[in-house]
CSV table of C-alpha atoms and ligand atoms in Angstrom, one decimal:
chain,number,residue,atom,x,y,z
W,28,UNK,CA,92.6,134.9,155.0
W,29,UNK,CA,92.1,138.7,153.6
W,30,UNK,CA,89.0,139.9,152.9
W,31,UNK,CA,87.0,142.3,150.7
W,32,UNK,CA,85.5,144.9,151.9
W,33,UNK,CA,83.4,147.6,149.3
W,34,UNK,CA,81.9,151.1,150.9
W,35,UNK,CA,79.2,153.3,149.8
W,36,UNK,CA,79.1,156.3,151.1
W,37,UNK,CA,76.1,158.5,150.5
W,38,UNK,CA,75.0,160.6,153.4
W,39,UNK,CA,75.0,164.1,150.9
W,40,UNK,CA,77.2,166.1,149.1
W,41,UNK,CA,79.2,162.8,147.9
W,42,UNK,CA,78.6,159.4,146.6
W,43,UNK,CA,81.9,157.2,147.0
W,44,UNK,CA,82.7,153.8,146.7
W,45,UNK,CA,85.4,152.4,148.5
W,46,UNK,CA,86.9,149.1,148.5
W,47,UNK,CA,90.0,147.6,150.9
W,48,UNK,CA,91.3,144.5,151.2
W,49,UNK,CA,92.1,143.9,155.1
W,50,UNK,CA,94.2,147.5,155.8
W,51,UNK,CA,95.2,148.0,151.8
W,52,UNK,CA,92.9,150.2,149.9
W,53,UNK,CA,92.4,149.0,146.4
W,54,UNK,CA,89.5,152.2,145.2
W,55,UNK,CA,88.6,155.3,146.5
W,56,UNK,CA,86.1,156.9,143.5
W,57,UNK,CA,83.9,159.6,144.7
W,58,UNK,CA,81.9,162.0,143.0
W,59,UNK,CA,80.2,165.3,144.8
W,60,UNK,CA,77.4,167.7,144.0
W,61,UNK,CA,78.4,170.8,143.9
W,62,UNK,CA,75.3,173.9,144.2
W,63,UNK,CA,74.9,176.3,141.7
W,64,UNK,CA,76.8,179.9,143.0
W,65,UNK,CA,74.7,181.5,145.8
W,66,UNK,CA,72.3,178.3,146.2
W,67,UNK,CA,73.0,175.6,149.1
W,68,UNK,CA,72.5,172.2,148.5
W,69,UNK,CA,68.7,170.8,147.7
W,70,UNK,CA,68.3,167.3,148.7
W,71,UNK,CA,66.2,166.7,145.4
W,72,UNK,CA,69.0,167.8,143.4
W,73,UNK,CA,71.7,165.8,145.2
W,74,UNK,CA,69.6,162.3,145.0
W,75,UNK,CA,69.5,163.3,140.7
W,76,UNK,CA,73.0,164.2,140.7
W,77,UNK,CA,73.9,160.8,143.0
W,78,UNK,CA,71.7,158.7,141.1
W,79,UNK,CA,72.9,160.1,137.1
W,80,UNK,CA,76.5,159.1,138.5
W,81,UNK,CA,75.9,155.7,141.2
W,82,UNK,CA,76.6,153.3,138.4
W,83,UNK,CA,79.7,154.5,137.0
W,84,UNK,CA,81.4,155.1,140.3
W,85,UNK,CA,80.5,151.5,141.2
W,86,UNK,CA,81.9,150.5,137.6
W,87,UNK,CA,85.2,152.8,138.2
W,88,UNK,CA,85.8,151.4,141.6
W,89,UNK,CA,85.3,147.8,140.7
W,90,UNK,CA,88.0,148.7,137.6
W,91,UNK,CA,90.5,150.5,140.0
W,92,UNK,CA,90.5,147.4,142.4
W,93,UNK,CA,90.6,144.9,139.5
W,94,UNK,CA,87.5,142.8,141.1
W,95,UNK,CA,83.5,141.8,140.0
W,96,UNK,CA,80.8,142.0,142.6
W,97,UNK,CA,81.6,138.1,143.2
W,98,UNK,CA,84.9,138.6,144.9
W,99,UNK,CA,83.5,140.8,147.7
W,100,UNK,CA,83.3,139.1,150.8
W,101,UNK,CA,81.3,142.0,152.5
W,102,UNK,CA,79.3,145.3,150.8
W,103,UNK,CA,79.2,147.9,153.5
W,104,UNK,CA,77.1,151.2,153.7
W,105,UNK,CA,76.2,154.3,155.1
W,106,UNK,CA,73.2,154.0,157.2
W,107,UNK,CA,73.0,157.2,159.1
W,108,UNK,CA,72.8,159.7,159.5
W,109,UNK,CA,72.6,162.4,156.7
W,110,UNK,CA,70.3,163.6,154.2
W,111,UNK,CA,67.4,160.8,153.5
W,112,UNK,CA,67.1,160.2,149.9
W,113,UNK,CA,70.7,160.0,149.5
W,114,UNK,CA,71.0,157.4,152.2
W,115,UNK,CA,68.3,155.6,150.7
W,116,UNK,CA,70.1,155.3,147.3
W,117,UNK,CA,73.3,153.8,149.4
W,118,UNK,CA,71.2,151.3,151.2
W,119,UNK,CA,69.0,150.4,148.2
W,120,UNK,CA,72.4,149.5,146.2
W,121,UNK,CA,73.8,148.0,149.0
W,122,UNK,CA,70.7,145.7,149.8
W,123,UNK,CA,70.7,144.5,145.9
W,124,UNK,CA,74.6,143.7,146.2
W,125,UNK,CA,73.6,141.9,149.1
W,126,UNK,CA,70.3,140.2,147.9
W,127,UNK,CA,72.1,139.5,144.1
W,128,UNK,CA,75.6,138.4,145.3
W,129,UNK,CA,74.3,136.8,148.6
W,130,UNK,CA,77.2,138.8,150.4
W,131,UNK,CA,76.8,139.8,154.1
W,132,UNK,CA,75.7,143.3,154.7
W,133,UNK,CA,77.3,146.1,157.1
W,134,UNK,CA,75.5,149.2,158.0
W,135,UNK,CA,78.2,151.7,159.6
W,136,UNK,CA,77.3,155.0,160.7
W,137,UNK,CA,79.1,158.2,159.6
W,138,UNK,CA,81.0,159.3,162.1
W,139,UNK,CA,82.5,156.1,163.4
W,140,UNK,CA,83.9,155.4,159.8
W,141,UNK,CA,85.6,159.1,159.8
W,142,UNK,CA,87.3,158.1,163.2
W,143,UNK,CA,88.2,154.8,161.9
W,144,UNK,CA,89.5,155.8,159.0
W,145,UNK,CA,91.6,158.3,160.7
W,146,UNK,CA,93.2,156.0,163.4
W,147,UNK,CA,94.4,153.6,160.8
W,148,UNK,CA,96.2,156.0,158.6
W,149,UNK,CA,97.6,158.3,161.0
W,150,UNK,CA,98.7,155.0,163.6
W,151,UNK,CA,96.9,156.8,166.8
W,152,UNK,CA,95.5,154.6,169.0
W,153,UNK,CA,92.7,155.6,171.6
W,154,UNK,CA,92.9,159.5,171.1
W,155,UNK,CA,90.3,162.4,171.5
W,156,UNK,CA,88.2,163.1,168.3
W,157,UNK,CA,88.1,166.8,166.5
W,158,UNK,CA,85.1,165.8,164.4
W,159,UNK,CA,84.4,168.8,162.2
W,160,UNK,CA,82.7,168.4,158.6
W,161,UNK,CA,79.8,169.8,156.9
W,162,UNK,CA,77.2,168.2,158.4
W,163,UNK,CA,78.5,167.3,162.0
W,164,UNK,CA,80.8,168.9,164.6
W,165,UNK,CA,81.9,166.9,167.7
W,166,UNK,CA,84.8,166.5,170.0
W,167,UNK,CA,84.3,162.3,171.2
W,168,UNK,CA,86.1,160.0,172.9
W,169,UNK,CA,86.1,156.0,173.4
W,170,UNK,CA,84.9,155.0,176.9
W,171,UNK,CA,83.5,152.0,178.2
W,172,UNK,CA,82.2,150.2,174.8
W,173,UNK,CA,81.3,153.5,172.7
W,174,UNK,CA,82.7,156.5,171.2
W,175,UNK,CA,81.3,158.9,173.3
W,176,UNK,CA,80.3,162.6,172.7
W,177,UNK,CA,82.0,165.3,175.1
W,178,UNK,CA,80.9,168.2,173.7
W,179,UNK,CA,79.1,169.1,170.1
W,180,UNK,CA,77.8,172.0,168.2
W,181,UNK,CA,74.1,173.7,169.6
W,182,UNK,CA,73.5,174.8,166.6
W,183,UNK,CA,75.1,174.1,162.8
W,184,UNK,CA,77.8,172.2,162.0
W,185,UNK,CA,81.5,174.1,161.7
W,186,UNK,CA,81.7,173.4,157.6
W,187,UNK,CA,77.9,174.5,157.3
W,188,UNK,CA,79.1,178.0,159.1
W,189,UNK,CA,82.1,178.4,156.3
W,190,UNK,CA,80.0,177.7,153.9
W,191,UNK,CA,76.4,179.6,155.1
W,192,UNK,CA,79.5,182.5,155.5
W,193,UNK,CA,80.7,181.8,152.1
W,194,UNK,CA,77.8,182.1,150.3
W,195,UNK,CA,76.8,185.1,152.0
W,196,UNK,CA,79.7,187.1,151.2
W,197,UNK,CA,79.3,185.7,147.5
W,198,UNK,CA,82.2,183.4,147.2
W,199,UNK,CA,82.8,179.6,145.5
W,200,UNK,CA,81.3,176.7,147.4
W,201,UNK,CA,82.2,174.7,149.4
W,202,UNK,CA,83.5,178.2,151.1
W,203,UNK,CA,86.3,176.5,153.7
W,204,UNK,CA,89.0,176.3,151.4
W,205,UNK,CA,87.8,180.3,150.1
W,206,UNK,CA,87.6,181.7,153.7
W,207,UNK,CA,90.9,179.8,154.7
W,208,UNK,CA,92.8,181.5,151.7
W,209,UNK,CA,91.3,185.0,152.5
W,210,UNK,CA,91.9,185.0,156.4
W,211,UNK,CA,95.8,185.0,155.4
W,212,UNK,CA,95.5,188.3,154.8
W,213,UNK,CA,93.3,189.5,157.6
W,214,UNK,CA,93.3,191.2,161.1
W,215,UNK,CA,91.3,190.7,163.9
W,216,UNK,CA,87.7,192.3,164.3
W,217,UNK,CA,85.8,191.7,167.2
W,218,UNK,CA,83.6,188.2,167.3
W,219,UNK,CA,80.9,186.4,169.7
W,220,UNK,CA,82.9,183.3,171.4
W,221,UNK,CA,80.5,181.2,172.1
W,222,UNK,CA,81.5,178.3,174.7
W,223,UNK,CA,78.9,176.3,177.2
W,224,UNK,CA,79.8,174.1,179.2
W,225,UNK,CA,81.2,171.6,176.5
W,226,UNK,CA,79.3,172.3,173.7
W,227,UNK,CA,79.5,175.2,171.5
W,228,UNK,CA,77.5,177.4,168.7
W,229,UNK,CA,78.3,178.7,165.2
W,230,UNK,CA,75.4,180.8,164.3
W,231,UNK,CA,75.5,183.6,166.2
W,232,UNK,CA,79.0,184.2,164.9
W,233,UNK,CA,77.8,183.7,161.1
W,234,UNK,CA,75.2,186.0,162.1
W,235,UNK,CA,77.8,188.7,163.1
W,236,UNK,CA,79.7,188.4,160.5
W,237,UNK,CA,77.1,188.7,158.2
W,238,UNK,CA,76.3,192.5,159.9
W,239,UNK,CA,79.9,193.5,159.6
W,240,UNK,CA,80.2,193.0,156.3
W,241,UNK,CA,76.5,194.9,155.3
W,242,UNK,CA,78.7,197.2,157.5
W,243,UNK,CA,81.9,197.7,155.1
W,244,UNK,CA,84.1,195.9,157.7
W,245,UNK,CA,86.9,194.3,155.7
W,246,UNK,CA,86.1,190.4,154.2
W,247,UNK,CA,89.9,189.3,155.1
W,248,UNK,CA,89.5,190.6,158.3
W,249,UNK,CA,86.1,189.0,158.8
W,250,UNK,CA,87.8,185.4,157.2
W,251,UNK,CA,90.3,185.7,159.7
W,252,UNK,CA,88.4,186.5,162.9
W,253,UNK,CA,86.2,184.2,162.0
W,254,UNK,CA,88.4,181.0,161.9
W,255,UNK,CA,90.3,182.0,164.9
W,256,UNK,CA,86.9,182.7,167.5
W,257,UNK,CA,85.3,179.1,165.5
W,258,UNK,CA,88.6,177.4,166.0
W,259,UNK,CA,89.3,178.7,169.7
W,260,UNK,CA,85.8,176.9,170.7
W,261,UNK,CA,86.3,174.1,169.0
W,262,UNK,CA,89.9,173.5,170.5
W,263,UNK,CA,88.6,175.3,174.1
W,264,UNK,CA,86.3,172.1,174.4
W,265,UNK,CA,89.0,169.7,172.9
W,266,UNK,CA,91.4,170.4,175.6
W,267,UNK,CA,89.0,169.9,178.7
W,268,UNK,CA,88.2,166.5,176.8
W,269,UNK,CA,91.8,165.7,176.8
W,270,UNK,CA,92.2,166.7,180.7
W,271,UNK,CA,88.8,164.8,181.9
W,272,UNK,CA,89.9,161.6,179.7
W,273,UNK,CA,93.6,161.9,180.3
W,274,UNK,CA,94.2,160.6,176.9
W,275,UNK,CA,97.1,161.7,175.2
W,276,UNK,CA,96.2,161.9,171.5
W,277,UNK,CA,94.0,164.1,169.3
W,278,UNK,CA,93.0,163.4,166.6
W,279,UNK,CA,91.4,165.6,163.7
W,280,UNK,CA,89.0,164.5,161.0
W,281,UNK,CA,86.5,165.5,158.7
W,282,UNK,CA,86.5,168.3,155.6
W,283,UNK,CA,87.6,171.2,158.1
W,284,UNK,CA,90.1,169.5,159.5
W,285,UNK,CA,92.3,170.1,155.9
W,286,UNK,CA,92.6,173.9,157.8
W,287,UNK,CA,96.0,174.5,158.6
W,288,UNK,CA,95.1,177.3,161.1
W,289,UNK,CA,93.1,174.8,162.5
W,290,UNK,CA,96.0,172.5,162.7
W,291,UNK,CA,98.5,174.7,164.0
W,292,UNK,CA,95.9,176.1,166.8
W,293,UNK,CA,95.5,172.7,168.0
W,294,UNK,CA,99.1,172.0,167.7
W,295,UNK,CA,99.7,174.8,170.2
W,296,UNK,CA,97.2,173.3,172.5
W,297,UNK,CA,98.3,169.4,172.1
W,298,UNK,CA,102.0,171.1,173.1
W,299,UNK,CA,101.0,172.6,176.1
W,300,UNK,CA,99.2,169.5,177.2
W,301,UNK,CA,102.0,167.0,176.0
W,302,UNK,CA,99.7,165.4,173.8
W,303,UNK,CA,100.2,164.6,169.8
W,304,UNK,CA,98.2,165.8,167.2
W,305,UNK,CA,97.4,163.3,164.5
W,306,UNK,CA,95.3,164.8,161.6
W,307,UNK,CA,94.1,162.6,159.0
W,308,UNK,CA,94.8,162.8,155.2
W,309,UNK,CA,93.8,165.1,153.3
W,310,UNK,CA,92.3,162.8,151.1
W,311,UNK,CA,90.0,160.9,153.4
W,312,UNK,CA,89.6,163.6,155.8
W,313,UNK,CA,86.7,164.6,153.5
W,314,UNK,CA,83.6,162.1,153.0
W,315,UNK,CA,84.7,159.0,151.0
W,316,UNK,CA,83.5,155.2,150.5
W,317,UNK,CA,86.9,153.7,151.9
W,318,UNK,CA,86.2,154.6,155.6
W,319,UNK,CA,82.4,152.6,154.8
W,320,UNK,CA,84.7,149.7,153.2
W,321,UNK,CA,86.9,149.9,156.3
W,322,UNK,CA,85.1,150.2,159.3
W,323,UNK,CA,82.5,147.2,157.1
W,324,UNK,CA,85.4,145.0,157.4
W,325,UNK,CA,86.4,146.0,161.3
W,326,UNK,CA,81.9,145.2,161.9
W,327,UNK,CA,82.4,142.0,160.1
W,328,UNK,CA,85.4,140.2,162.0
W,329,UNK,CA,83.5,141.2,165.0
W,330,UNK,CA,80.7,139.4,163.4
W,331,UNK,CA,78.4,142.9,163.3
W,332,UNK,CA,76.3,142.4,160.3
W,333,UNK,CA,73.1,144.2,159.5
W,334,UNK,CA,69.9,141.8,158.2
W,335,UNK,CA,68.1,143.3,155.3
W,336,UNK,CA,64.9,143.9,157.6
W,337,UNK,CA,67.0,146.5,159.6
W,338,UNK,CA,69.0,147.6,157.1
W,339,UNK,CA,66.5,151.1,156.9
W,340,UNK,CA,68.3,154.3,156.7
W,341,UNK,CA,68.7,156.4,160.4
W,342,UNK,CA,68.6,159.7,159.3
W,343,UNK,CA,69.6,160.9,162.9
W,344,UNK,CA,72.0,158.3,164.0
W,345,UNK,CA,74.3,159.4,166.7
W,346,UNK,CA,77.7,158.0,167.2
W,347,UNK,CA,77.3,157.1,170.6
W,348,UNK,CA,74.1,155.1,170.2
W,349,UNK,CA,76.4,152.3,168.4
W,350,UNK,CA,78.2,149.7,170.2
W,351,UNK,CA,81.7,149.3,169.5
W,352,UNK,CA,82.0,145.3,169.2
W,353,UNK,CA,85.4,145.4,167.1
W,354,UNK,CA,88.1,147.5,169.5
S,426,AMP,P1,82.8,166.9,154.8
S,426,AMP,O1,81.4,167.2,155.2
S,426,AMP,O2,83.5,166.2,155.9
S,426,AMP,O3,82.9,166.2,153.4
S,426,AMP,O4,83.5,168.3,154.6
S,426,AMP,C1,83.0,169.3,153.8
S,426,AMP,C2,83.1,170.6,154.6
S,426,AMP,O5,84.5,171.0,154.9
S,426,AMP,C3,82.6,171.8,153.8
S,426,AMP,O6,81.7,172.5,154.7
S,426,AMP,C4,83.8,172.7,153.5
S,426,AMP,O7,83.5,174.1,153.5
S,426,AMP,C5,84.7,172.3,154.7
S,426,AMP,N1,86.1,172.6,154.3
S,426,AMP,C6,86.9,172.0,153.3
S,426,AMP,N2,88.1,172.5,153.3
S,426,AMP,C7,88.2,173.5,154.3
S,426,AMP,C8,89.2,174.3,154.8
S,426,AMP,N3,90.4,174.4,154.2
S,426,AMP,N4,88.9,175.1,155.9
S,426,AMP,C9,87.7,175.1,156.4
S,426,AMP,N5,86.7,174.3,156.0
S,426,AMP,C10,86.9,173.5,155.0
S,427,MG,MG1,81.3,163.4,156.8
């Protein structure tokens, strides 16, 4: 028999909720906070904006999949990690779902719902993991009963060090998409590549980038060298995944990963290694309540549900802390 699955997502900068019906998604409504120019993002701000606009994304969603609250047969939410008081507005909804509706509850964390999301739209099965958003920046792998982390940023995440960048050099947020466009038209300058062992670091290179242009150095030219030195890590520690797992896929997720240098880079690389690239939507590559609603429904045939007395946010939750009962 099919079942209902419905996904908040709330770990920052968006509130979603999602809601699928086995592998068929029936809402994807989302809203995100979007800083004032120059400012990053204040957690105080983004719980008001989340909170003014919860209900009518729950009420939008619940339209666009034609359902009530009574035909759920699962309510599934971001536990962890991500900023605090957002996660707590997810998991307070989520518990009074639960609580009202008497419907089982699913706390997923973050990062497994990007990958999950990703392997069932793009059909990979067991492949390496570019995990590159604003808040996290991985390269992870499933071995022996979890999704395991190979290599990961020192310092900030990838989408934090376009958009720390960004701001800096006085452009739009979120500053990916702005420093993608502008790199088309830039040269190379020369950048700190910043590789150890299997883990790498962005904030050095924002640093130095930040001194070229006090210096006059170009802004394309600093876009561009930028992406390539960032992207060149990123794929450096990608590839020695690839060779220690001898996996054959990679796959890429998260808000960075709609980069087409980034894509073509790693196209190079899966080439030379006879591996396939598989890169996930553009529209759920980003943060969005369908991955919560999906994975919810993967936790819940595997009989993975959360009671309400654990059902307290982790802030810090890593991916390979969770046990992967459903593969
Ligand atoms: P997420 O945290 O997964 O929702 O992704 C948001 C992050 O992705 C932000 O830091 C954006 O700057 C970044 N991002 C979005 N589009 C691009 C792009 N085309 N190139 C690089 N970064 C991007
Ligand atoms: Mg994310």
């Amino acid at each position: 028999m099919s079942k209902i699955s419905l996904g908040i997502e709330s770990t920052a900068h968006t509130f979603g909720i999602g809601v699928v019906e086995d592998k068929k998604i029936l809402a994807d409504e989302k809203s995100f906070y979007k800083p004032p120019l120059g400012q990053g993002m204040l957690p105080r701000k983004v719980f008001e904006f989340h909170s003014e606009n919860a209900a009518n994304i729950l009420k939008n969603a619940l339209i666009k999949a034609n359902i009530s609250l009574k035909d759920i047969d699962v309510v599934s939410f971001s536990q962890g990690p991500g900023l605090p008081n957002c996660l707590t507005l997810g998991a307070f909804i989520a518990r009074y779902i639960s609580i009202k509706y008497k419907k089982p509850l699913v706390g997923v964390n973050h990062p497994v719902a990007h990958l999950e999301i990703g392997k069932l739209l793009t059909d990979c099965k067991d492949p390496v993991t570019v995990y590159c958003s604003g808040g996290n920046t991985q390269i992870i792998a499933y071995e022996s009963g979890r999704y395991r982390v190979f290599g990961e940023t020192l310092d900030i995440p990838i989408g934090n060090a376009f958009d720390v960048l960004a701001r800096s050099l006085g452009l739009e947020m979120p500053g990916g998409p702005v420093i993608e466009k502008i790199a088309k038209k830039g040269k190379w300058v020369d950048l700190p590549y910043i590789v150890k062992g299997m883990d790498f670091s962005f904030s050095g290179i924002v640093t130095e980038c930040q001194r070229l242009a006090k210096r006059g150095v170009k802004i394309e030219d600093i876009a561009y060298s930028f992406q390539e030195s960032c992207f060149s890590m990123l794929i450096e520690a990608a590839e020695r995944a690839l060779a220690h797992t001898e996996k054959k896929e990679i796959l890429v997720t998260g808000g960075v990963a709609a980069n087409q240098r980034l894509n073509e880079m790693l196209e190079i690389m899966c080439k030379e290694r006879d591996a396939k690239l598989f890169s996930v939507p553009l529209k759920y590559s980003g943060d969005n309540g369908v991955m919560i609603a999906y994975t919810g429904l993967l936790m819940s045939n595997a009989k993975c549900f959360t009671r309400i007395e654990d059902s307290f946010i982790k802030k810090d939750w890593r991916i390979d802390e969770v046990d992967v009962k459903w593969m």
